[in-house]
mmCIF file of C-alpha atoms in Angstrom:
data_model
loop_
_atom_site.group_PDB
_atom_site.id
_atom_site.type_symbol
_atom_site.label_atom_id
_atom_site.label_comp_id
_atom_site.label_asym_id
_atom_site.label_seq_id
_atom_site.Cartn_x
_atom_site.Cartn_y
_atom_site.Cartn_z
ATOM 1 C CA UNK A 1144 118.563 117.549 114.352
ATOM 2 C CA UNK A 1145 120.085 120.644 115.135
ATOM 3 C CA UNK A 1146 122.111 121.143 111.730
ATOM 4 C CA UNK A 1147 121.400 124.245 109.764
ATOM 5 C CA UNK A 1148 120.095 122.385 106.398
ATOM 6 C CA UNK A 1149 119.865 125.813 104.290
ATOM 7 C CA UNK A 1150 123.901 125.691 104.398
ATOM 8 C CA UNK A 1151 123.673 121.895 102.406
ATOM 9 C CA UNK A 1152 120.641 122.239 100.642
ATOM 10 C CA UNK A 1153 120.038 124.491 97.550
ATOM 11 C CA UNK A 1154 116.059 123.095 97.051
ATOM 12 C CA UNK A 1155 114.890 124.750 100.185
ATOM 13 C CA UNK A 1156 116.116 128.529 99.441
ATOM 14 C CA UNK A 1157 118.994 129.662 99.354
ATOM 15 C CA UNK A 1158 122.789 128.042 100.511
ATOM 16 C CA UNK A 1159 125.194 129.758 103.141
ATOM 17 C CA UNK A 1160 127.269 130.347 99.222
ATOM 18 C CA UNK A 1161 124.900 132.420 97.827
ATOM 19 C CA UNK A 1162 124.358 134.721 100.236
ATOM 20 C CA UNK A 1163 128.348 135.103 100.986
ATOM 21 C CA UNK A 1164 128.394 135.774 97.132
ATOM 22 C CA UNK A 1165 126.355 138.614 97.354
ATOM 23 C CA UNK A 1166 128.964 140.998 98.959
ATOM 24 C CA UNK A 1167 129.736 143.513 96.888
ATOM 25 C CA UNK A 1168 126.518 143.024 94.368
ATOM 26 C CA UNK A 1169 123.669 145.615 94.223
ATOM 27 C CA UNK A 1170 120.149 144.891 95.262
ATOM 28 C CA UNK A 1171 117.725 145.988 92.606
ATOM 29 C CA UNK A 1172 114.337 145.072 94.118
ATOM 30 C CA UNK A 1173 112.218 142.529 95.304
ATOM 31 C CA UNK A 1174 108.437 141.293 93.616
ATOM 32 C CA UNK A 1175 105.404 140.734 95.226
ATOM 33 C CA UNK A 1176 106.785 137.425 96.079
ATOM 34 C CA UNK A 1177 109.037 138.269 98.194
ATOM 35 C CA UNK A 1178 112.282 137.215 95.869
ATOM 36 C CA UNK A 1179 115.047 139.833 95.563
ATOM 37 C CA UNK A 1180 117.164 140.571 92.860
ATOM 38 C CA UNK A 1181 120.073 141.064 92.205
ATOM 39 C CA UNK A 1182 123.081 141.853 89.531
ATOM 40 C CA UNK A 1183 126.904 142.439 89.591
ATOM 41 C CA UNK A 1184 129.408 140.903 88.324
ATOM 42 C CA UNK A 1185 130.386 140.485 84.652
ATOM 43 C CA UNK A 1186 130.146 137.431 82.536
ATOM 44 C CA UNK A 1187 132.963 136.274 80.161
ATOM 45 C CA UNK A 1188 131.443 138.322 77.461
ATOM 46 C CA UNK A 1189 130.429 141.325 79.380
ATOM 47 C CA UNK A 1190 127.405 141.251 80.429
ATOM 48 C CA UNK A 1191 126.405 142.410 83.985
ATOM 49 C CA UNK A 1192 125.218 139.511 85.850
ATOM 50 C CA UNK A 1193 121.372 138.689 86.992
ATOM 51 C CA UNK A 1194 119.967 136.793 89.533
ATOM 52 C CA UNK A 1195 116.846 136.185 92.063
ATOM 53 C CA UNK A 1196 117.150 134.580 95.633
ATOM 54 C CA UNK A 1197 113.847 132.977 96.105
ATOM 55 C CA UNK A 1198 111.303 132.891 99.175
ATOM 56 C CA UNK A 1199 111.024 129.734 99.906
ATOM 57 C CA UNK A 1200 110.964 127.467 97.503
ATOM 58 C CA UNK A 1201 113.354 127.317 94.271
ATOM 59 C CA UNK A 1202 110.590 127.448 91.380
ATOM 60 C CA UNK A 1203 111.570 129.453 88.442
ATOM 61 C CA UNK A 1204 107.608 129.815 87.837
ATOM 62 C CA UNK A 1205 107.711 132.382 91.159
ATOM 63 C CA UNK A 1206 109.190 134.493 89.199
ATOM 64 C CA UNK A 1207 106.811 137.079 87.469
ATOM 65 C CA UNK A 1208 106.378 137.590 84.067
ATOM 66 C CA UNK A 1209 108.273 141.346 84.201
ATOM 67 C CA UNK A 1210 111.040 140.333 86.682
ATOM 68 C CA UNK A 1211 111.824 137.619 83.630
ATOM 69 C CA UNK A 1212 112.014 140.413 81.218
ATOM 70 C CA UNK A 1213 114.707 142.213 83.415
ATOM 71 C CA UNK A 1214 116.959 138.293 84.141
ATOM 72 C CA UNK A 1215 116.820 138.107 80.368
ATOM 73 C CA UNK A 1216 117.978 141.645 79.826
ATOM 74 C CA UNK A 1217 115.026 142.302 77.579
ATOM 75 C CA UNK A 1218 114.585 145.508 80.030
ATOM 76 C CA UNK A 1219 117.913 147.135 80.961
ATOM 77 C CA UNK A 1220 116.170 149.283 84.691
ATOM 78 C CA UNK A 1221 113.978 147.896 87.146
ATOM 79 C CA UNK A 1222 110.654 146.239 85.925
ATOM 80 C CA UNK A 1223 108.935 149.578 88.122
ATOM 81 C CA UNK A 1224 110.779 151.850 86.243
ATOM 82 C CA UNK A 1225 111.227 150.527 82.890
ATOM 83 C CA UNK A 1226 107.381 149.244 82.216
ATOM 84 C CA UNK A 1227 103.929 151.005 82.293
ATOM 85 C CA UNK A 1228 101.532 150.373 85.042
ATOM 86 C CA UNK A 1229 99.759 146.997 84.612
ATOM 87 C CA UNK A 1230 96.299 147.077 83.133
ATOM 88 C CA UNK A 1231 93.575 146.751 85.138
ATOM 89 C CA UNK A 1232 92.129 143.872 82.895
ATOM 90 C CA UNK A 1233 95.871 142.126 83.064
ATOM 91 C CA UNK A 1234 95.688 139.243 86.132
ATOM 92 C CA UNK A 1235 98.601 139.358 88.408
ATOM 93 C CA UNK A 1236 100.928 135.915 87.743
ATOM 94 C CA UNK A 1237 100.940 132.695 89.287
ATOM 95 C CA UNK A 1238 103.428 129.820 90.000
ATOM 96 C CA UNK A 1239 103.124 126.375 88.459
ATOM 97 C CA UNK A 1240 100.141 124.856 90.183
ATOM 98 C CA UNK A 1241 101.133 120.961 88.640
ATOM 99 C CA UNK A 1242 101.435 118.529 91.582
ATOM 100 C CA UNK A 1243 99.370 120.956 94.073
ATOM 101 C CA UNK A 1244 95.209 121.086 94.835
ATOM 102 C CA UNK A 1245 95.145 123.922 92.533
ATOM 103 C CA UNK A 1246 96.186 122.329 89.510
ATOM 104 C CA UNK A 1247 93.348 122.112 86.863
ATOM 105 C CA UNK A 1248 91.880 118.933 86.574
ATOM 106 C CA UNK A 1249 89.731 118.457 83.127
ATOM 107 C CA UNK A 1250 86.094 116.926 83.525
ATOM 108 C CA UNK A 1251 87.482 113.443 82.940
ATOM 109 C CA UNK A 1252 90.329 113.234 85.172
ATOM 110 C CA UNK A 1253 90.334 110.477 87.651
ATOM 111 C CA UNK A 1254 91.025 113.759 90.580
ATOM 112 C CA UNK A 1255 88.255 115.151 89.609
ATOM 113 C CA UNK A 1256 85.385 112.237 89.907
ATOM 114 C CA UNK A 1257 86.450 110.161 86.731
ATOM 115 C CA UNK A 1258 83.482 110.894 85.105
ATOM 116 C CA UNK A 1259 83.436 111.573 81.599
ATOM 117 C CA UNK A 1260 80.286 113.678 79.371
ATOM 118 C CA UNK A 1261 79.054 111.289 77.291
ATOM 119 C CA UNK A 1262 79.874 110.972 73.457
ATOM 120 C CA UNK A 1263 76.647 113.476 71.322
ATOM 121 C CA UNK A 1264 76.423 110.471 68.625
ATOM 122 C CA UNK A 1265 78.590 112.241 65.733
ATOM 123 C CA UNK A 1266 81.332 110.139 66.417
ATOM 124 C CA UNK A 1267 81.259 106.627 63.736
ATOM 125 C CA UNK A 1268 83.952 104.246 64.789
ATOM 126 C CA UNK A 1269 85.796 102.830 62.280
ATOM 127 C CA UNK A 1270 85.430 99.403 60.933
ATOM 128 C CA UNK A 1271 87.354 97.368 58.314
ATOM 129 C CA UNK A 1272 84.290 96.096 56.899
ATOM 130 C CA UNK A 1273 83.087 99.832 55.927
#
C-alpha cells in the first residue's frame, strides 16, 4: 500500500488536520487511556474550546467519566486538580463493550448457549375463553 491512511481517515485516530490544528493550543493532560486533551481557541460565543485526540480508536465511550466533566465545562481546571481523589469503592471506567467478547450476554441470548431458565408456573396465559 504504502499510503499514509491516518492523513484520509478520521475513524482510525486522528487526521494529518487535526494535529496541524493544534499549533498554538495548550495541552492540558492526558487519561489513563492514553487520549490527550486539549483547549484553545474561542467559540462564536466565547467559550474556550475543548477537545480529546484519541488512542486509537475514535469512541467517545474512551473517554472517562471526569475528562467528560472538563469537555462539558462542568469543571473549569484539570479533572486532577479540580476533583477529589477517587474512592476506593468507585471502579475505574470502561469503554462500550457492544459488538466485542466482553459485551454482556443475558442467560437467554443465543451468544451465550440459547438456553433459557424455565418459566416457575406463576405465569397463566391468557385466553379469550377466560
Amino acid at each position: 500500500m504504502g499510503l499514509p491512511f491516518p492523513i484520509f481517515t478520521w475513524w482510525n485516530g486522528t487526521t494529518f488536520g487535526t494535529w496541524m490544528g493544534r499549533r498554538g493550543k495548550t495541552r492540558v493532560g492526558e487519561d489513563s487511556l492514553g487520549n490527550l486533551y486539549f483547549e484553545g481557541g474561542k467559540d462564536p460565543n466565547g467559550i474556550t474550546r475543548r477537545w480529546v485526540i484519541y488512542s486509537g480508536s475514535n469512541d467517545a465511550s474512551r473517554v472517562p467519566p471526569e475528562w467528560f466533566s472538563w469537555l462539558h465545562h462542568q469543571i473549569d481546571a484539570a479533572p486532577d486538580q479540580a476533583l477529589p481523589a477517587p474512592r476506593v469503592w468507585e471502579k475505574p471506567a470502561e469503554p462500550n463493550q457492544t459488538g466485542t467478547r466482553a459485551a454482556y450476554r443475558p442467560s437467554g441470548a443465543l451468544e451465550a448457549g440459547g438456553q433459557r431458565a424455565r418459566s416457575t408456573g406463576d405465569y397463566e396465559a391468557w385466553t379469550p375463553d377466560a
